[in-house]
């Protein structure tokens, strides 16, 4: 009995020592398990259920992502032109952040294909040559036409609603003369078509093309005096996909950018 009591006292002592050690470590380099707050979520304790996924959607994007988005808008609006150098120090002063933050933002734009980095020279907005314009047109026609055919074969009510909504937004943007938004909706429509088609490989390839394609669209925007013309080009394609006419959808999407590329390359050759 005496042995048992001593044994129990030893266990209790070791347990107390362990609790003190854990508390000490928690106040040091270990991350505390209580009062951990994530923006857009409530406090939670280790072992309790994680916040719902919807709460995480409220978390603001990183500062680097926000600045990357602002620079992207500037590129599309002509604040920075193809071939322009993006100087980290100038951008840091412009946005009131550190150069490290700007460096992180530029990596987003490099991944999007809008900015390219040259060792010992810096970062530049991509410049599109005649060959680049032809290649972008060819790749867009190839990917978008394949996606249109697949989407027409797989389209359901949810897909019809989604694509129709984007074209409606394009019509609204054209009426309000929001040309930059119209360009972004143009690519969003084709990305949505690829998502409806259900091909992950096509989607991955298209995402890599979106940055250069945005510059292509910005250059081609001057070819259309009336923004409604851009919407008019998409409505027959929408109708073909939604009606399940895969052959017609393929044909319309395949020659979607040919004429624009021809005019742009001719203009560059002058």
PDB file of C-alpha atoms in Angstrom:
ATOM      1  CA  UNK A   1       0.000   0.000   0.000  1.00  0.00           C
ATOM      2  CA  UNK A   2       2.861   2.360   0.878  1.00  0.00           C
ATOM      3  CA  UNK A   3       4.510   1.503  -2.422  1.00  0.00           C
ATOM      4  CA  UNK A   4       1.304   2.211  -4.300  1.00  0.00           C
ATOM      5  CA  UNK A   5       0.950   5.637  -2.660  1.00  0.00           C
ATOM      6  CA  UNK A   6       4.550   6.527  -3.518  1.00  0.00           C
ATOM      7  CA  UNK A   7       3.991   5.344  -7.075  1.00  0.00           C
ATOM      8  CA  UNK A   8       0.904   7.515  -7.380  1.00  0.00           C
ATOM      9  CA  UNK A   9       2.767  10.536  -5.967  1.00  0.00           C
ATOM     10  CA  UNK A  10       5.552  10.030  -8.547  1.00  0.00           C
ATOM     11  CA  UNK A  11       3.025   9.877 -11.380  1.00  0.00           C
ATOM     12  CA  UNK A  12       1.308  13.023 -10.159  1.00  0.00           C
ATOM     13  CA  UNK A  13       4.639  14.836  -9.860  1.00  0.00           C
ATOM     14  CA  UNK A  14       5.691  13.852 -13.383  1.00  0.00           C
ATOM     15  CA  UNK A  15       2.291  14.926 -14.717  1.00  0.00           C
ATOM     16  CA  UNK A  16       2.586  18.321 -13.027  1.00  0.00           C
ATOM     17  CA  UNK A  17       6.105  18.759 -14.389  1.00  0.00           C
ATOM     18  CA  UNK A  18       4.884  17.926 -17.900  1.00  0.00           C
ATOM     19  CA  UNK A  19       2.043  20.450 -17.673  1.00  0.00           C
ATOM     20  CA  UNK A  20       4.465  23.176 -16.528  1.00  0.00           C
ATOM     21  CA  UNK A  21       6.880  22.339 -19.348  1.00  0.00           C
ATOM     22  CA  UNK A  22       4.118  22.509 -21.933  1.00  0.00           C
ATOM     23  CA  UNK A  23       2.906  25.821 -20.541  1.00  0.00           C
ATOM     24  CA  UNK A  24       6.451  27.194 -20.623  1.00  0.00           C
ATOM     25  CA  UNK A  25       6.982  26.012 -24.184  1.00  0.00           C
ATOM     26  CA  UNK A  26       3.646  27.472 -25.240  1.00  0.00           C
ATOM     27  CA  UNK A  27       4.711  30.882 -23.982  1.00  0.00           C
ATOM     28  CA  UNK A  28       7.959  30.515 -25.917  1.00  0.00           C
ATOM     29  CA  UNK A  29       8.468  29.258 -29.392  1.00  0.00           C
ATOM     30  CA  UNK A  30       5.474  26.910 -29.576  1.00  0.00           C
ATOM     31  CA  UNK A  31       2.259  28.225 -31.108  1.00  0.00           C
ATOM     32  CA  UNK A  32      -0.512  28.656 -28.511  1.00  0.00           C
ATOM     33  CA  UNK A  33      -3.591  26.520 -29.045  1.00  0.00           C
ATOM     34  CA  UNK A  34      -6.076  29.066 -27.688  1.00  0.00           C
ATOM     35  CA  UNK A  35      -7.127  32.505 -28.922  1.00  0.00           C
ATOM     36  CA  UNK A  36      -5.871  31.739 -32.433  1.00  0.00           C
ATOM     37  CA  UNK A  37      -7.706  34.133 -34.694  1.00  0.00           C
ATOM     38  CA  UNK A  38      -7.864  34.084 -38.486  1.00  0.00           C
ATOM     39  CA  UNK A  39      -9.424  37.020 -40.246  1.00  0.00           C
ATOM     40  CA  UNK A  40     -12.993  36.186 -41.156  1.00  0.00           C
ATOM     41  CA  UNK A  41     -13.201  33.307 -38.641  1.00  0.00           C
ATOM     42  CA  UNK A  42     -14.018  33.034 -34.954  1.00  0.00           C
ATOM     43  CA  UNK A  43     -11.575  31.934 -32.259  1.00  0.00           C
ATOM     44  CA  UNK A  44     -11.201  28.220 -31.896  1.00  0.00           C
ATOM     45  CA  UNK A  45      -9.417  25.794 -29.590  1.00  0.00           C
ATOM     46  CA  UNK A  46      -7.278  22.875 -30.612  1.00  0.00           C
ATOM     47  CA  UNK A  47      -9.418  19.801 -30.902  1.00  0.00           C
ATOM     48  CA  UNK A  48     -12.582  21.754 -31.739  1.00  0.00           C
ATOM     49  CA  UNK A  49     -14.149  21.569 -35.239  1.00  0.00           C
ATOM     50  CA  UNK A  50     -12.497  23.725 -37.901  1.00  0.00           C
ATOM     51  CA  UNK A  51     -14.416  26.772 -39.154  1.00  0.00           C
ATOM     52  CA  UNK A  52     -16.652  26.181 -42.128  1.00  0.00           C
ATOM     53  CA  UNK A  53     -15.063  26.542 -45.573  1.00  0.00           C
ATOM     54  CA  UNK A  54     -17.270  29.552 -46.313  1.00  0.00           C
ATOM     55  CA  UNK A  55     -15.527  31.495 -43.561  1.00  0.00           C
ATOM     56  CA  UNK A  56     -12.160  31.094 -45.266  1.00  0.00           C
ATOM     57  CA  UNK A  57     -13.558  32.639 -48.436  1.00  0.00           C
ATOM     58  CA  UNK A  58     -13.868  35.902 -46.504  1.00  0.00           C
ATOM     59  CA  UNK A  59     -10.123  36.111 -45.916  1.00  0.00           C
ATOM     60  CA  UNK A  60      -8.679  38.982 -47.905  1.00  0.00           C
ATOM     61  CA  UNK A  61      -6.103  38.194 -50.562  1.00  0.00           C
ATOM     62  CA  UNK A  62      -2.480  38.866 -49.686  1.00  0.00           C
ATOM     63  CA  UNK A  63      -1.045  42.330 -50.181  1.00  0.00           C
ATOM     64  CA  UNK A  64       1.150  40.960 -52.976  1.00  0.00           C
ATOM     65  CA  UNK A  65      -1.939  39.619 -54.787  1.00  0.00           C
ATOM     66  CA  UNK A  66      -3.770  42.935 -54.394  1.00  0.00           C
ATOM     67  CA  UNK A  67      -0.842  44.890 -55.834  1.00  0.00           C
ATOM     68  CA  UNK A  68      -0.446  42.368 -58.656  1.00  0.00           C
ATOM     69  CA  UNK A  69      -4.106  42.935 -59.513  1.00  0.00           C
ATOM     70  CA  UNK A  70      -3.595  46.714 -59.493  1.00  0.00           C
ATOM     71  CA  UNK A  71      -0.544  46.472 -61.774  1.00  0.00           C
ATOM     72  CA  UNK A  72      -2.490  44.145 -64.067  1.00  0.00           C
ATOM     73  CA  UNK A  73      -5.257  46.741 -64.328  1.00  0.00           C
ATOM     74  CA  UNK A  74      -2.644  49.387 -65.074  1.00  0.00           C
ATOM     75  CA  UNK A  75      -1.221  47.261 -67.883  1.00  0.00           C
ATOM     76  CA  UNK A  76      -4.663  46.713 -69.412  1.00  0.00           C
ATOM     77  CA  UNK A  77      -5.474  50.429 -69.130  1.00  0.00           C
ATOM     78  CA  UNK A  78      -2.210  51.450 -70.794  1.00  0.00           C
ATOM     79  CA  UNK A  79      -0.434  52.832 -67.724  1.00  0.00           C
ATOM     80  CA  UNK A  80       2.345  50.376 -68.583  1.00  0.00           C
ATOM     81  CA  UNK A  81       2.794  49.310 -72.184  1.00  0.00           C
ATOM     82  CA  UNK A  82       4.235  46.108 -73.669  1.00  0.00           C
ATOM     83  CA  UNK A  83       8.012  46.164 -73.241  1.00  0.00           C
ATOM     84  CA  UNK A  84       7.968  48.679 -70.364  1.00  0.00           C
ATOM     85  CA  UNK A  85      10.289  47.964 -67.454  1.00  0.00           C
ATOM     86  CA  UNK A  86       8.639  47.610 -64.045  1.00  0.00           C
ATOM     87  CA  UNK A  87      11.121  49.103 -61.573  1.00  0.00           C
ATOM     88  CA  UNK A  88      10.699  47.658 -58.078  1.00  0.00           C
ATOM     89  CA  UNK A  89      11.735  50.859 -56.283  1.00  0.00           C
ATOM     90  CA  UNK A  90       9.341  53.001 -58.314  1.00  0.00           C
ATOM     91  CA  UNK A  91       6.464  50.594 -57.743  1.00  0.00           C
ATOM     92  CA  UNK A  92       7.248  50.404 -54.015  1.00  0.00           C
ATOM     93  CA  UNK A  93       7.039  54.207 -53.768  1.00  0.00           C
ATOM     94  CA  UNK A  94       3.898  54.278 -55.919  1.00  0.00           C
ATOM     95  CA  UNK A  95       2.029  51.777 -53.726  1.00  0.00           C
ATOM     96  CA  UNK A  96       3.693  52.709 -50.431  1.00  0.00           C
ATOM     97  CA  UNK A  97       5.022  49.222 -49.696  1.00  0.00           C
ATOM     98  CA  UNK A  98       8.378  47.484 -49.443  1.00  0.00           C
ATOM     99  CA  UNK A  99      10.350  46.277 -52.447  1.00  0.00           C
ATOM    100  CA  UNK A 100       9.984  42.748 -51.099  1.00  0.00           C
ATOM    101  CA  UNK A 101       6.212  43.068 -51.384  1.00  0.00           C
ATOM    102  CA  UNK A 102       6.558  44.350 -54.947  1.00  0.00           C
ATOM    103  CA  UNK A 103       8.870  41.444 -55.744  1.00  0.00           C
ATOM    104  CA  UNK A 104       6.187  39.041 -54.544  1.00  0.00           C
ATOM    105  CA  UNK A 105       3.509  40.829 -56.599  1.00  0.00           C
ATOM    106  CA  UNK A 106       5.637  40.604 -59.729  1.00  0.00           C
ATOM    107  CA  UNK A 107       5.947  36.855 -59.246  1.00  0.00           C
ATOM    108  CA  UNK A 108       2.158  36.626 -59.521  1.00  0.00           C
ATOM    109  CA  UNK A 109       2.301  38.510 -62.819  1.00  0.00           C
ATOM    110  CA  UNK A 110       5.159  36.338 -64.054  1.00  0.00           C
ATOM    111  CA  UNK A 111       3.035  33.271 -63.344  1.00  0.00           C
ATOM    112  CA  UNK A 112       0.141  34.882 -65.250  1.00  0.00           C
ATOM    113  CA  UNK A 113       2.396  35.448 -68.258  1.00  0.00           C
ATOM    114  CA  UNK A 114       2.010  39.244 -68.216  1.00  0.00           C
ATOM    115  CA  UNK A 115       5.507  39.991 -66.922  1.00  0.00           C
ATOM    116  CA  UNK A 116       8.839  38.417 -67.745  1.00  0.00           C
ATOM    117  CA  UNK A 117      12.022  38.617 -65.686  1.00  0.00           C
ATOM    118  CA  UNK A 118      15.418  39.134 -67.312  1.00  0.00           C
ATOM    119  CA  UNK A 119      18.457  38.449 -65.082  1.00  0.00           C
ATOM    120  CA  UNK A 120      20.441  41.599 -64.242  1.00  0.00           C
ATOM    121  CA  UNK A 121      17.903  43.689 -66.178  1.00  0.00           C
ATOM    122  CA  UNK A 122      14.674  43.424 -64.200  1.00  0.00           C
ATOM    123  CA  UNK A 123      11.011  42.815 -64.907  1.00  0.00           C
ATOM    124  CA  UNK A 124       9.225  43.856 -68.081  1.00  0.00           C
ATOM    125  CA  UNK A 125       5.679  43.814 -69.384  1.00  0.00           C
ATOM    126  CA  UNK A 126       5.717  41.196 -72.115  1.00  0.00           C
ATOM    127  CA  UNK A 127       6.021  42.556 -75.633  1.00  0.00           C
ATOM    128  CA  UNK A 128       4.141  40.733 -78.385  1.00  0.00           C
ATOM    129  CA  UNK A 129       5.893  40.287 -81.715  1.00  0.00           C
ATOM    130  CA  UNK A 130       4.132  39.363 -84.943  1.00  0.00           C
ATOM    131  CA  UNK A 131       5.026  35.742 -84.283  1.00  0.00           C
ATOM    132  CA  UNK A 132       3.654  35.976 -80.740  1.00  0.00           C
ATOM    133  CA  UNK A 133       0.368  37.371 -82.039  1.00  0.00           C
ATOM    134  CA  UNK A 134       0.009  34.527 -84.528  1.00  0.00           C
ATOM    135  CA  UNK A 135       0.890  31.953 -81.871  1.00  0.00           C
ATOM    136  CA  UNK A 136      -1.591  33.357 -79.356  1.00  0.00           C
ATOM    137  CA  UNK A 137      -4.314  33.389 -81.989  1.00  0.00           C
ATOM    138  CA  UNK A 138      -3.506  29.817 -83.004  1.00  0.00           C
ATOM    139  CA  UNK A 139      -3.455  28.564 -79.413  1.00  0.00           C
ATOM    140  CA  UNK A 140      -6.662  30.365 -78.499  1.00  0.00           C
ATOM    141  CA  UNK A 141      -8.472  29.026 -81.557  1.00  0.00           C
ATOM    142  CA  UNK A 142      -7.230  25.506 -80.880  1.00  0.00           C
ATOM    143  CA  UNK A 143      -8.067  25.396 -77.168  1.00  0.00           C
ATOM    144  CA  UNK A 144     -11.303  27.360 -77.382  1.00  0.00           C
ATOM    145  CA  UNK A 145     -12.687  25.392 -80.320  1.00  0.00           C
ATOM    146  CA  UNK A 146     -11.964  22.033 -78.675  1.00  0.00           C
ATOM    147  CA  UNK A 147     -13.530  23.269 -75.452  1.00  0.00           C
ATOM    148  CA  UNK A 148     -16.601  24.600 -77.284  1.00  0.00           C
ATOM    149  CA  UNK A 149     -17.190  21.222 -78.922  1.00  0.00           C
ATOM    150  CA  UNK A 150     -16.790  19.323 -75.647  1.00  0.00           C
ATOM    151  CA  UNK A 151     -18.956  21.824 -73.764  1.00  0.00           C
ATOM    152  CA  UNK A 152     -21.748  21.496 -76.340  1.00  0.00           C
ATOM    153  CA  UNK A 153     -21.666  17.733 -75.865  1.00  0.00           C
ATOM    154  CA  UNK A 154     -21.787  17.980 -72.055  1.00  0.00           C
ATOM    155  CA  UNK A 155     -23.852  21.125 -71.475  1.00  0.00           C
ATOM    156  CA  UNK A 156     -26.533  21.010 -68.790  1.00  0.00           C
ATOM    157  CA  UNK A 157     -28.876  23.586 -67.256  1.00  0.00           C
ATOM    158  CA  UNK A 158     -26.244  24.829 -64.802  1.00  0.00           C
ATOM    159  CA  UNK A 159     -23.746  25.299 -67.628  1.00  0.00           C
ATOM    160  CA  UNK A 160     -26.293  27.165 -69.759  1.00  0.00           C
ATOM    161  CA  UNK A 161     -27.125  29.481 -66.883  1.00  0.00           C
ATOM    162  CA  UNK A 162     -23.457  30.159 -66.150  1.00  0.00           C
ATOM    163  CA  UNK A 163     -22.460  30.958 -69.729  1.00  0.00           C
ATOM    164  CA  UNK A 164     -25.575  33.041 -70.385  1.00  0.00           C
ATOM    165  CA  UNK A 165     -24.876  35.096 -67.256  1.00  0.00           C
ATOM    166  CA  UNK A 166     -21.377  35.973 -68.464  1.00  0.00           C
ATOM    167  CA  UNK A 167     -22.632  37.070 -71.888  1.00  0.00           C
ATOM    168  CA  UNK A 168     -25.309  39.175 -70.147  1.00  0.00           C
ATOM    169  CA  UNK A 169     -22.544  40.820 -68.110  1.00  0.00           C
ATOM    170  CA  UNK A 170     -20.628  41.445 -71.342  1.00  0.00           C
ATOM    171  CA  UNK A 171     -23.692  43.175 -72.795  1.00  0.00           C
ATOM    172  CA  UNK A 172     -23.995  45.375 -69.706  1.00  0.00           C
ATOM    173  CA  UNK A 173     -20.290  46.261 -69.833  1.00  0.00           C
ATOM    174  CA  UNK A 174     -20.558  47.203 -73.511  1.00  0.00           C
ATOM    175  CA  UNK A 175     -23.545  49.472 -72.837  1.00  0.00           C
ATOM    176  CA  UNK A 176     -21.595  51.202 -70.075  1.00  0.00           C
ATOM    177  CA  UNK A 177     -18.490  51.418 -72.302  1.00  0.00           C
ATOM    178  CA  UNK A 178     -16.458  49.467 -69.735  1.00  0.00           C
ATOM    179  CA  UNK A 179     -13.980  48.191 -72.269  1.00  0.00           C
ATOM    180  CA  UNK A 180     -11.428  46.762 -69.820  1.00  0.00           C
ATOM    181  CA  UNK A 181     -14.119  44.782 -68.026  1.00  0.00           C
ATOM    182  CA  UNK A 182     -15.355  43.582 -71.404  1.00  0.00           C
ATOM    183  CA  UNK A 183     -11.908  42.192 -72.197  1.00  0.00           C
ATOM    184  CA  UNK A 184     -11.769  40.320 -68.902  1.00  0.00           C
ATOM    185  CA  UNK A 185     -15.289  38.944 -69.406  1.00  0.00           C
ATOM    186  CA  UNK A 186     -14.263  37.765 -72.872  1.00  0.00           C
ATOM    187  CA  UNK A 187     -11.587  35.519 -71.375  1.00  0.00           C
ATOM    188  CA  UNK A 188     -13.818  34.557 -68.464  1.00  0.00           C
ATOM    189  CA  UNK A 189     -16.427  33.291 -70.918  1.00  0.00           C
ATOM    190  CA  UNK A 190     -13.943  31.041 -72.694  1.00  0.00           C
ATOM    191  CA  UNK A 191     -12.485  29.810 -69.417  1.00  0.00           C
ATOM    192  CA  UNK A 192     -16.028  28.960 -68.273  1.00  0.00           C
ATOM    193  CA  UNK A 193     -16.583  27.055 -71.524  1.00  0.00           C
ATOM    194  CA  UNK A 194     -13.468  25.008 -70.791  1.00  0.00           C
ATOM    195  CA  UNK A 195     -14.655  24.355 -67.236  1.00  0.00           C
ATOM    196  CA  UNK A 196     -18.048  23.228 -68.547  1.00  0.00           C
ATOM    197  CA  UNK A 197     -16.186  20.951 -70.975  1.00  0.00           C
ATOM    198  CA  UNK A 198     -14.610  19.284 -67.958  1.00  0.00           C
ATOM    199  CA  UNK A 199     -11.066  18.994 -69.289  1.00  0.00           C
ATOM    200  CA  UNK A 200      -8.440  19.736 -66.645  1.00  0.00           C
ATOM    201  CA  UNK A 201      -5.619  19.611 -69.200  1.00  0.00           C
ATOM    202  CA  UNK A 202      -7.301  22.177 -71.470  1.00  0.00           C
ATOM    203  CA  UNK A 203      -7.929  24.408 -68.467  1.00  0.00           C
ATOM    204  CA  UNK A 204      -4.307  24.241 -67.280  1.00  0.00           C
ATOM    205  CA  UNK A 205      -3.061  25.116 -70.766  1.00  0.00           C
ATOM    206  CA  UNK A 206      -5.541  27.969 -71.102  1.00  0.00           C
ATOM    207  CA  UNK A 207      -4.570  29.516 -67.764  1.00  0.00           C
ATOM    208  CA  UNK A 208      -0.969  29.764 -68.993  1.00  0.00           C
ATOM    209  CA  UNK A 209      -2.228  31.594 -72.078  1.00  0.00           C
ATOM    210  CA  UNK A 210      -4.483  34.090 -70.313  1.00  0.00           C
ATOM    211  CA  UNK A 211      -1.841  36.753 -69.593  1.00  0.00           C
ATOM    212  CA  UNK A 212      -0.604  37.071 -73.190  1.00  0.00           C
ATOM    213  CA  UNK A 213      -4.207  36.698 -74.403  1.00  0.00           C
ATOM    214  CA  UNK A 214      -5.258  39.712 -72.321  1.00  0.00           C
ATOM    215  CA  UNK A 215      -2.586  41.823 -74.017  1.00  0.00           C
ATOM    216  CA  UNK A 216      -3.730  40.429 -77.375  1.00  0.00           C
ATOM    217  CA  UNK A 217      -7.299  41.512 -76.588  1.00  0.00           C
ATOM    218  CA  UNK A 218      -6.123  44.930 -75.447  1.00  0.00           C
ATOM    219  CA  UNK A 219      -4.291  45.410 -78.753  1.00  0.00           C
ATOM    220  CA  UNK A 220      -7.290  44.135 -80.726  1.00  0.00           C
ATOM    221  CA  UNK A 221      -9.712  46.347 -78.796  1.00  0.00           C
ATOM    222  CA  UNK A 222      -8.877  49.274 -81.061  1.00  0.00           C
ATOM    223  CA  UNK A 223     -10.162  47.277 -84.028  1.00  0.00           C
ATOM    224  CA  UNK A 224     -13.715  47.548 -82.684  1.00  0.00           C
ATOM    225  CA  UNK A 225     -15.215  51.032 -82.668  1.00  0.00           C
ATOM    226  CA  UNK A 226     -18.390  49.738 -81.036  1.00  0.00           C
ATOM    227  CA  UNK A 227     -17.943  47.453 -77.997  1.00  0.00           C
ATOM    228  CA  UNK A 228     -21.274  45.773 -78.829  1.00  0.00           C
ATOM    229  CA  UNK A 229     -19.498  44.097 -81.738  1.00  0.00           C
ATOM    230  CA  UNK A 230     -17.458  42.003 -79.302  1.00  0.00           C
ATOM    231  CA  UNK A 231     -20.630  40.760 -77.620  1.00  0.00           C
ATOM    232  CA  UNK A 232     -22.232  40.027 -81.003  1.00  0.00           C
ATOM    233  CA  UNK A 233     -19.333  37.669 -81.768  1.00  0.00           C
ATOM    234  CA  UNK A 234     -20.023  35.614 -78.652  1.00  0.00           C
ATOM    235  CA  UNK A 235     -23.796  35.268 -78.815  1.00  0.00           C
ATOM    236  CA  UNK A 236     -23.882  32.789 -81.758  1.00  0.00           C
ATOM    237  CA  UNK A 237     -21.214  30.721 -79.996  1.00  0.00           C
ATOM    238  CA  UNK A 238     -23.266  30.766 -76.793  1.00  0.00           C
ATOM    239  CA  UNK A 239     -26.351  29.657 -78.709  1.00  0.00           C
ATOM    240  CA  UNK A 240     -24.486  26.803 -80.409  1.00  0.00           C
ATOM    241  CA  UNK A 241     -23.044  25.501 -77.141  1.00  0.00           C
ATOM    242  CA  UNK A 242     -26.329  25.797 -75.229  1.00  0.00           C
ATOM    243  CA  UNK A 243     -28.267  24.027 -77.985  1.00  0.00           C
ATOM    244  CA  UNK A 244     -25.763  21.167 -78.035  1.00  0.00           C
ATOM    245  CA  UNK A 245     -24.618  21.851 -81.618  1.00  0.00           C
ATOM    246  CA  UNK A 246     -21.006  20.740 -81.156  1.00  0.00           C
ATOM    247  CA  UNK A 247     -20.044  21.087 -84.824  1.00  0.00           C
ATOM    248  CA  UNK A 248     -21.320  24.647 -85.057  1.00  0.00           C
ATOM    249  CA  UNK A 249     -19.721  25.554 -81.721  1.00  0.00           C
ATOM    250  CA  UNK A 250     -16.368  24.196 -82.898  1.00  0.00           C
ATOM    251  CA  UNK A 251     -16.551  26.133 -86.152  1.00  0.00           C
ATOM    252  CA  UNK A 252     -17.483  29.444 -84.534  1.00  0.00           C
ATOM    253  CA  UNK A 253     -14.801  29.212 -81.848  1.00  0.00           C
ATOM    254  CA  UNK A 254     -12.092  28.133 -84.296  1.00  0.00           C
ATOM    255  CA  UNK A 255     -12.234  31.303 -86.336  1.00  0.00           C
ATOM    256  CA  UNK A 256     -12.873  33.501 -83.341  1.00  0.00           C
ATOM    257  CA  UNK A 257      -9.529  35.362 -83.387  1.00  0.00           C
ATOM    258  CA  UNK A 258      -8.162  34.764 -86.901  1.00  0.00           C
ATOM    259  CA  UNK A 259      -9.277  38.096 -88.341  1.00  0.00           C
ATOM    260  CA  UNK A 260      -7.996  40.087 -85.374  1.00  0.00           C
ATOM    261  CA  UNK A 261      -4.571  38.432 -85.563  1.00  0.00           C
ATOM    262  CA  UNK A 262      -4.320  39.175 -89.271  1.00  0.00           C
ATOM    263  CA  UNK A 263      -5.091  42.854 -88.746  1.00  0.00           C
ATOM    264  CA  UNK A 264      -2.688  43.171 -85.811  1.00  0.00           C
ATOM    265  CA  UNK A 265       0.222  41.524 -87.612  1.00  0.00           C
ATOM    266  CA  UNK A 266      -0.414  43.714 -90.663  1.00  0.00           C
ATOM    267  CA  UNK A 267      -0.403  46.790 -88.457  1.00  0.00           C
ATOM    268  CA  UNK A 268       2.916  45.754 -86.853  1.00  0.00           C
ATOM    269  CA  UNK A 269       4.407  45.174 -90.277  1.00  0.00           C
ATOM    270  CA  UNK A 270       3.686  48.741 -91.410  1.00  0.00           C
TER     271      UNK A 270
END
